[in-house]
PDB file of C-alpha atoms in Angstrom:
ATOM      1  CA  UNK A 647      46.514   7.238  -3.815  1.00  0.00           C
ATOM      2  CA  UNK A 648      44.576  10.613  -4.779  1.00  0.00           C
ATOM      3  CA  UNK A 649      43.201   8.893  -7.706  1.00  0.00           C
ATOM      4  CA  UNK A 650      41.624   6.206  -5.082  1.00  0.00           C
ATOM      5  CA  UNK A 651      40.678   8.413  -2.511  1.00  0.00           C
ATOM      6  CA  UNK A 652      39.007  10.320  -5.042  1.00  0.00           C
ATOM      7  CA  UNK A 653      37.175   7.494  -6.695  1.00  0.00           C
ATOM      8  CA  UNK A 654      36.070   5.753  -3.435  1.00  0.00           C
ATOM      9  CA  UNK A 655      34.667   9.601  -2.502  1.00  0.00           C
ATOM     10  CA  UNK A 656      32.976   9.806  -5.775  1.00  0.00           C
ATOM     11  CA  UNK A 657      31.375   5.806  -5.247  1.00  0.00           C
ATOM     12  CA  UNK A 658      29.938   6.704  -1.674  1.00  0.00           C
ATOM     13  CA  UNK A 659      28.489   9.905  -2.741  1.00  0.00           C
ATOM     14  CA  UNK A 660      26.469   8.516  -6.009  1.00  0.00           C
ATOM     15  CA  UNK A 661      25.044   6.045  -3.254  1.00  0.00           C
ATOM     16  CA  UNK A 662      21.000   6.205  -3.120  1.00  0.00           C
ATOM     17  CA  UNK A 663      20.214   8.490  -0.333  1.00  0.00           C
ATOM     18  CA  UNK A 664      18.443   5.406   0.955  1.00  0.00           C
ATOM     19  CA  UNK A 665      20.638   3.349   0.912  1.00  0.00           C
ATOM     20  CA  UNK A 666      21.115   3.422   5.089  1.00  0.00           C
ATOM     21  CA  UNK A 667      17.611   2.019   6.417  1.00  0.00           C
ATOM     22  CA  UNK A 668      15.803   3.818   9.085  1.00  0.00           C
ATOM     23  CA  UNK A 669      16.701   2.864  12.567  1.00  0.00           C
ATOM     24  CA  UNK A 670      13.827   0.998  14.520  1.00  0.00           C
ATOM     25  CA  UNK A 671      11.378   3.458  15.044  1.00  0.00           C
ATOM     26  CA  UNK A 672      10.479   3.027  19.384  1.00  0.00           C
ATOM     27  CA  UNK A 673       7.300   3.163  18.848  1.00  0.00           C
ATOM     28  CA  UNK A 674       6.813   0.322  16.017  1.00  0.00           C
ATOM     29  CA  UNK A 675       5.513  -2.308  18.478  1.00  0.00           C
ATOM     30  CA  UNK A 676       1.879  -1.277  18.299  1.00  0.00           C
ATOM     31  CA  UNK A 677       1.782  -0.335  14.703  1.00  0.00           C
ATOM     32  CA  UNK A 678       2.933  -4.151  14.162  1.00  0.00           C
ATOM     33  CA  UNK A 679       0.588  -6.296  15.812  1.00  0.00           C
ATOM     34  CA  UNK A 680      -1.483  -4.903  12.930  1.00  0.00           C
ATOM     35  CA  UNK A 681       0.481  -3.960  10.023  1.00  0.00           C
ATOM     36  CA  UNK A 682       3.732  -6.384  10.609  1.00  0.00           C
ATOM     37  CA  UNK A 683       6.950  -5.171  11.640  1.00  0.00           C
ATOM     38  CA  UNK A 684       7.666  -5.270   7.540  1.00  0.00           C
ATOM     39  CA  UNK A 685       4.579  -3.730   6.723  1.00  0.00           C
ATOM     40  CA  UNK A 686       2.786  -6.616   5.674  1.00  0.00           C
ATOM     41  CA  UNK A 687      -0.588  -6.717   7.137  1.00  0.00           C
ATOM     42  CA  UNK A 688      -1.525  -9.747   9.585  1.00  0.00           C
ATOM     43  CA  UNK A 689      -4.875  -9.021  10.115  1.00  0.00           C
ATOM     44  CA  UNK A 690      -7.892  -8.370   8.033  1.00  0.00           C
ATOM     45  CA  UNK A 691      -8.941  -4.723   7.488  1.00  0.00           C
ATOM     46  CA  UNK A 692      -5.548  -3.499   8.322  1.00  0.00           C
ATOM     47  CA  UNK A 693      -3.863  -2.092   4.531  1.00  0.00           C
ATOM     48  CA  UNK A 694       0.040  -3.490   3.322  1.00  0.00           C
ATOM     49  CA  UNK A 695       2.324  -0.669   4.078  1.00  0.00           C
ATOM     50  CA  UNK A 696       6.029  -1.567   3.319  1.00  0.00           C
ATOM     51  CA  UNK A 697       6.889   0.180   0.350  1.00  0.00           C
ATOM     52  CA  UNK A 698       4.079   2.493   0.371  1.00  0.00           C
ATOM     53  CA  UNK A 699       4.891   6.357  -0.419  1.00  0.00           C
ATOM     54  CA  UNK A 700       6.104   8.612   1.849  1.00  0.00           C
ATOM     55  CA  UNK A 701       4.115  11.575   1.239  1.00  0.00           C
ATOM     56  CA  UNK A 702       1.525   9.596   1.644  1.00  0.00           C
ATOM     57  CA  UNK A 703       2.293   7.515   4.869  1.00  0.00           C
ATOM     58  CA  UNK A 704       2.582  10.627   6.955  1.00  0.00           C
ATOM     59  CA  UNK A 705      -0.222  12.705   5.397  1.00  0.00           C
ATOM     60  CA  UNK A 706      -2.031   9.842   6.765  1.00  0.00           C
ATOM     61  CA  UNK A 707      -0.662   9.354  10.025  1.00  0.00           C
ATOM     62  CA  UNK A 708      -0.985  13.056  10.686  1.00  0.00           C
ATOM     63  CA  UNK A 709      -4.663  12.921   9.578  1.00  0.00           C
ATOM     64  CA  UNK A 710      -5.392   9.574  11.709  1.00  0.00           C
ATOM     65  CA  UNK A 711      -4.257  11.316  15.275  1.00  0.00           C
ATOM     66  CA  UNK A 712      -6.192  14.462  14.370  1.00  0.00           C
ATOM     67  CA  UNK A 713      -9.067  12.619  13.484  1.00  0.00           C
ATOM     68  CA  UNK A 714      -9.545  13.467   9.962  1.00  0.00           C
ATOM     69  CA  UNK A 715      -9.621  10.646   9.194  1.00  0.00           C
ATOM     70  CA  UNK A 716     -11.549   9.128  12.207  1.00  0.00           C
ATOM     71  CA  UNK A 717     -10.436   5.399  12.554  1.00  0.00           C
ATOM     72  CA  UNK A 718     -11.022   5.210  16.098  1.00  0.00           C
ATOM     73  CA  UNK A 719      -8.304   2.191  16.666  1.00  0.00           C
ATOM     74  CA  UNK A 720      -5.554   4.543  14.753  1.00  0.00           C
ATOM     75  CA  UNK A 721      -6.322   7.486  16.534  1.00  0.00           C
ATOM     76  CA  UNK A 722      -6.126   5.933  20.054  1.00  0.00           C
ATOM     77  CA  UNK A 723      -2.576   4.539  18.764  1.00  0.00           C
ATOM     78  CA  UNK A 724      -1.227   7.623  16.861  1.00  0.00           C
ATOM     79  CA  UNK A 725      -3.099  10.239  19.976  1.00  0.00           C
ATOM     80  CA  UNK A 726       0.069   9.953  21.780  1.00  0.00           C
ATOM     81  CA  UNK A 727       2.520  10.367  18.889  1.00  0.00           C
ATOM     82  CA  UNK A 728       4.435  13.460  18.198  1.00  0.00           C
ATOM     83  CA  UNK A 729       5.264  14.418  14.807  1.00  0.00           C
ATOM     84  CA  UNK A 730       9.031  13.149  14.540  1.00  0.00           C
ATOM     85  CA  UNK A 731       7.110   9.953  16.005  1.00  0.00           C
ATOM     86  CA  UNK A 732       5.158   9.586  13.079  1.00  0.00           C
ATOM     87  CA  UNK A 733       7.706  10.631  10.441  1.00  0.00           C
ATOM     88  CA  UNK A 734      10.227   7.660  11.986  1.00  0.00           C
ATOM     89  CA  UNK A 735       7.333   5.241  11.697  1.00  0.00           C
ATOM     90  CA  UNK A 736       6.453   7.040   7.939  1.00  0.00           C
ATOM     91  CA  UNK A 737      10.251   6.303   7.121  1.00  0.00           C
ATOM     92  CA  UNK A 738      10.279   2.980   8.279  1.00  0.00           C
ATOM     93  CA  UNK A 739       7.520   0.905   6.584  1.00  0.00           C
ATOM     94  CA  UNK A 740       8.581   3.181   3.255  1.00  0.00           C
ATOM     95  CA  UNK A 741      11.467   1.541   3.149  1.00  0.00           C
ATOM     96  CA  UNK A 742      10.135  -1.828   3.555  1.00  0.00           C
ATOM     97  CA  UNK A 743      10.167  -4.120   0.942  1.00  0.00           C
ATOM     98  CA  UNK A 744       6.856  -5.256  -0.314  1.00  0.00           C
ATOM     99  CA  UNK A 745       6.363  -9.153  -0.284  1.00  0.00           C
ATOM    100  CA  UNK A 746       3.647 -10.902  -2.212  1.00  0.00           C
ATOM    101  CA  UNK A 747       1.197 -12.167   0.246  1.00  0.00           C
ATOM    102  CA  UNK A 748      -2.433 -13.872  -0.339  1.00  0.00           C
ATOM    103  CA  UNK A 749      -4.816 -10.697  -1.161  1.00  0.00           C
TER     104      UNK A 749
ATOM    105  CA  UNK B 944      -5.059 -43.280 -18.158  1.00  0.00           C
ATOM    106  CA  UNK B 945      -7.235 -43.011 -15.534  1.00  0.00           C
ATOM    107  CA  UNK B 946      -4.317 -41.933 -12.999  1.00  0.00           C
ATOM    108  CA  UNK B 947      -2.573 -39.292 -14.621  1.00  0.00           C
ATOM    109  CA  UNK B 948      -6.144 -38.259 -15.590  1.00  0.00           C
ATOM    110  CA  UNK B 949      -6.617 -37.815 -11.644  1.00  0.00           C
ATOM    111  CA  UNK B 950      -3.256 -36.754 -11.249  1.00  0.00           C
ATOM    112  CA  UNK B 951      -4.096 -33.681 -13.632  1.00  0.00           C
ATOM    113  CA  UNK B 952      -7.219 -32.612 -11.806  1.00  0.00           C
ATOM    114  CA  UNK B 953      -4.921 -32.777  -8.209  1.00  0.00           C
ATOM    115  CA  UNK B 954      -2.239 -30.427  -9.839  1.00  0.00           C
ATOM    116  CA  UNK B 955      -5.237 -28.271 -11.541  1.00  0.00           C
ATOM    117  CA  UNK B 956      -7.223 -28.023  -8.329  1.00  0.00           C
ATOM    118  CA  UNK B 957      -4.456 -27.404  -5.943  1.00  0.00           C
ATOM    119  CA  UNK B 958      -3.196 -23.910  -7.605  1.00  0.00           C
ATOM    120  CA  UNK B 959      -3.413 -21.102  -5.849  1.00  0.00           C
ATOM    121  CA  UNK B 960      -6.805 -19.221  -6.988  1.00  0.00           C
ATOM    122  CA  UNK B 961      -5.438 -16.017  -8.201  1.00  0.00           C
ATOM    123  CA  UNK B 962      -3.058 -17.719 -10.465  1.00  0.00           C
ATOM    124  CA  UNK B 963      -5.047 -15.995 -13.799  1.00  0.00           C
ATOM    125  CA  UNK B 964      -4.523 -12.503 -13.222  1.00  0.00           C
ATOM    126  CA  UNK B 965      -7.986 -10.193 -13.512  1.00  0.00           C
ATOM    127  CA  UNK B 966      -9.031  -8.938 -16.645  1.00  0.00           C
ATOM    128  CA  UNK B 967      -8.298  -5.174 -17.117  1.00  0.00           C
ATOM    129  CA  UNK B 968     -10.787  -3.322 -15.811  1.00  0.00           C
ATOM    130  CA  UNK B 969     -13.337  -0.670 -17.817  1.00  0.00           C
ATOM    131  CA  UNK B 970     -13.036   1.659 -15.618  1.00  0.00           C
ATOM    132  CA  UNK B 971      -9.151   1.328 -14.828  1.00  0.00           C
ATOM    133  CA  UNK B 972      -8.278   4.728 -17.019  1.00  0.00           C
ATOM    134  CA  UNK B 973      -9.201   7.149 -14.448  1.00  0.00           C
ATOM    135  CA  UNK B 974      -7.432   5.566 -11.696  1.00  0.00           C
ATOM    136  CA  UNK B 975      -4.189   5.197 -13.895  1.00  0.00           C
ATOM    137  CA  UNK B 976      -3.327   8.616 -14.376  1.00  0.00           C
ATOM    138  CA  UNK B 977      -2.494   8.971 -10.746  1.00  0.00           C
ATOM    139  CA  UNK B 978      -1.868   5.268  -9.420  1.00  0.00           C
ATOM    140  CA  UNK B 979      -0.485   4.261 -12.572  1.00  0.00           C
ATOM    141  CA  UNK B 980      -2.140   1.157 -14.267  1.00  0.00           C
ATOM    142  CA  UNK B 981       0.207  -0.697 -12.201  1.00  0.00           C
ATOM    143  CA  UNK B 982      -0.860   0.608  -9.288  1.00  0.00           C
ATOM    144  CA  UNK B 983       2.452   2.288  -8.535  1.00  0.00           C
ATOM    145  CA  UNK B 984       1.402   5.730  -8.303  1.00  0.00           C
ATOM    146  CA  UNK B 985       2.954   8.509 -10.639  1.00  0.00           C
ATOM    147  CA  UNK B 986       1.608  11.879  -8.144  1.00  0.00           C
ATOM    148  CA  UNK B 987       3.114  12.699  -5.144  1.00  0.00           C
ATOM    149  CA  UNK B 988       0.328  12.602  -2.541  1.00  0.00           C
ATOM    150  CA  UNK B 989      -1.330   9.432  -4.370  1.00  0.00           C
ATOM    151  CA  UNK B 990      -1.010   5.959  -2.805  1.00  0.00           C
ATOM    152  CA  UNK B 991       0.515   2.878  -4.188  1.00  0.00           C
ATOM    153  CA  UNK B 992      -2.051   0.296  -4.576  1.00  0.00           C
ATOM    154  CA  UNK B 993      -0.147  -2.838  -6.201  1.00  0.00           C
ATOM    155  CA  UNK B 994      -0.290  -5.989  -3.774  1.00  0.00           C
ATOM    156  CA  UNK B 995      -2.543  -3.848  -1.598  1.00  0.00           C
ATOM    157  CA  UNK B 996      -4.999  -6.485   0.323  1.00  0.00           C
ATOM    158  CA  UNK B 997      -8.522  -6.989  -1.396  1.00  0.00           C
ATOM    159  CA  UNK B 998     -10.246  -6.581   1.475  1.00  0.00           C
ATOM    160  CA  UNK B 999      -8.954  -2.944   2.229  1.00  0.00           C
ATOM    161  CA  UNK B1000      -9.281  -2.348  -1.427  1.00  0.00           C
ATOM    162  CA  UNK B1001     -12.772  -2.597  -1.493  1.00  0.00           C
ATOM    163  CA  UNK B1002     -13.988  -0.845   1.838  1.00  0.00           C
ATOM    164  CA  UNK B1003     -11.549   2.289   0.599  1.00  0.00           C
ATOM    165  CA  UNK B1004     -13.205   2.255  -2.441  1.00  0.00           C
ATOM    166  CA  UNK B1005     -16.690   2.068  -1.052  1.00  0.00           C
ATOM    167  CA  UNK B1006     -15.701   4.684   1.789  1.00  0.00           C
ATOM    168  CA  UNK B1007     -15.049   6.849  -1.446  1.00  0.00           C
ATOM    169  CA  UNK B1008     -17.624   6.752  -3.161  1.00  0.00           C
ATOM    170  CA  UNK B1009     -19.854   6.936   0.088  1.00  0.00           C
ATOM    171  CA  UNK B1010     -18.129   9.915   1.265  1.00  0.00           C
ATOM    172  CA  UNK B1011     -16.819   7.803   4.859  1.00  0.00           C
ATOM    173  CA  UNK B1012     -13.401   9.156   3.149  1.00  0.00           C
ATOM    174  CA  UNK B1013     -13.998  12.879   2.114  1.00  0.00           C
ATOM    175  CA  UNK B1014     -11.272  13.245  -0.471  1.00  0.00           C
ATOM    176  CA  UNK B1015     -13.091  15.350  -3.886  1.00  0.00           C
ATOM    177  CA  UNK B1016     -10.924  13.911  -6.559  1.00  0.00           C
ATOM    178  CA  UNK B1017     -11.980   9.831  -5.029  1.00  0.00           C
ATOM    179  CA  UNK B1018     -15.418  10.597  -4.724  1.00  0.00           C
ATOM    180  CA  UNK B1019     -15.481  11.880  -8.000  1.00  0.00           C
ATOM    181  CA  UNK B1020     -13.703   9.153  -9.619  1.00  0.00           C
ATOM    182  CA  UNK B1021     -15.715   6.388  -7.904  1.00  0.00           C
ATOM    183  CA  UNK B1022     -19.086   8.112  -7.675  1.00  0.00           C
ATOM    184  CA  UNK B1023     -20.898   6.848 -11.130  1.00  0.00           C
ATOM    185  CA  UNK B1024     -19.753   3.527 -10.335  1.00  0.00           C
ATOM    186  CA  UNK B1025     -21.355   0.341  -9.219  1.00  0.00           C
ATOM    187  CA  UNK B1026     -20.603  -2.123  -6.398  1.00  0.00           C
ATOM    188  CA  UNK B1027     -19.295  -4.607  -9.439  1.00  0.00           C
ATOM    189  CA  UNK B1028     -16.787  -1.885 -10.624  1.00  0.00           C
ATOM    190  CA  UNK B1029     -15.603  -1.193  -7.664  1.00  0.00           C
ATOM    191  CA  UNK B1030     -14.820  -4.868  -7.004  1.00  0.00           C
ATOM    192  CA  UNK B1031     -12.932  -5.485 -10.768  1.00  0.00           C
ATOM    193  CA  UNK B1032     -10.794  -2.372  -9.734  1.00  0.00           C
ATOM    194  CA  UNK B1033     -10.166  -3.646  -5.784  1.00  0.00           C
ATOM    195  CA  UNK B1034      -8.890  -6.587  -8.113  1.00  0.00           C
ATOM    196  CA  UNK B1035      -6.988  -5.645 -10.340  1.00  0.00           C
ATOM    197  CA  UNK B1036      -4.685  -3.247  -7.955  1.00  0.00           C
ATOM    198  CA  UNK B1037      -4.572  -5.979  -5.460  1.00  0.00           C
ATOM    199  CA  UNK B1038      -3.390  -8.894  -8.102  1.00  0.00           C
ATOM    200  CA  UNK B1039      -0.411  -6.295  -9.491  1.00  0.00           C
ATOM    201  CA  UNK B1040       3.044  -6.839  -7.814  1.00  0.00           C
ATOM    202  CA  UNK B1041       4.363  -3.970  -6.294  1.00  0.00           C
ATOM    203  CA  UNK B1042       7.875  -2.580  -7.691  1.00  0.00           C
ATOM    204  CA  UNK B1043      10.569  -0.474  -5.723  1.00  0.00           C
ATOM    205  CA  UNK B1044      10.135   2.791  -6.584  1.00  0.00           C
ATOM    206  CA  UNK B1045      11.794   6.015  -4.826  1.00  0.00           C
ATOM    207  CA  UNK B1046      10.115   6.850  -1.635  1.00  0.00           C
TER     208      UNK B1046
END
C-alpha cells in the first residue's frame, strides 16, 4: 500500500505544471469578439493568440493599456484592467491550442 | 477522356491556395535566431509567429521597419529590406504550423 501511495505521489508530481488549464478569465468577453475565445482571430487585423508565449502576451498587454504601444481599440479595452487582469487573460490564450485557420 | 480530363482540372482548381508551402525566404536567417525558422521562437521575450495571420504579419513587419513599433532589434532587422521581403517573410511564418511548446 506504501509502494502505491508512493508511486501515485511520484505520477501526480512529474505532471506538467500545466497540466490544470486556467480558469475563465472574467474579463475574456471583450478580448473575444476579436481574438476568439481560443485565441483564434475572427476578424481581420486582429493577430492568433492561443499558444502564443507568455512573456510575451503580458509584456504586451501591459504595454497596450499604458499606451506604449498605442492601439487605440486595445487601450480603451485593457484601460480598465488591473495587472492580475491581464496576467489571467496572458495565461489563458497561452494555453490555448493553436488551430490551423486560413492565413 | 475528355471527363476525367475535366474531372482533373475540378480537383486541381478546387485546392485550397496555400497548399504549396512558400519558398524559404533570403532573408529568413536573421529572423531565425530568435523566432526560430519555424517560427516558434527560441528567446524568451520573442513572439511565436507560426500560423500567425498574413495580414497581421505584414502590417507588424511594416510598423517595424517604419518605426510605428519602436522595438531597436525589429527595426534593425527589417530596415534594409523591401516591401517584397517583407511579404516572402509575412509568408513564410504565416504558412508554418504552430507546435506546443512550454509557455
Amino acid at each position: 500500500m506504501r509502494i502505491l501511495t508512493t508511486a501515485a505521489l511520484a505520477l501526480a508530481l512529474s505532471a506538467p505544471v500545466l497540466a490544470t488549464p486556467p480558469a475563465k478569465p472574467a474579463r475574456l468577453g471583450l478580448c473575444a469578439a476579436c481574438h476568439g475565445e481560443d485565441g483564434m482571430a475572427r476578424i481581420p487585423g486582429a493577430p492568433n493568440l492561443a499558444g502564443q508565449k507568455l512573456d510575451y502576451l503580458r509584456e504586451a498587454l501591459r504595454q497596450y493599456r499604458d499606451g506604449r504601444r498605442d492601439i487605440p481599440v486595445m487601450r480603451a479595452a485593457t484601460g480598465p484592467l488591473t495587472d492580475a487582469e491581464l496576467d489571467q487573460l496572458a495565461q489563458w490564450f497561452s494555453a490555448q491550442t493553436p488551430s490551423r485557420a486560413a492565413p
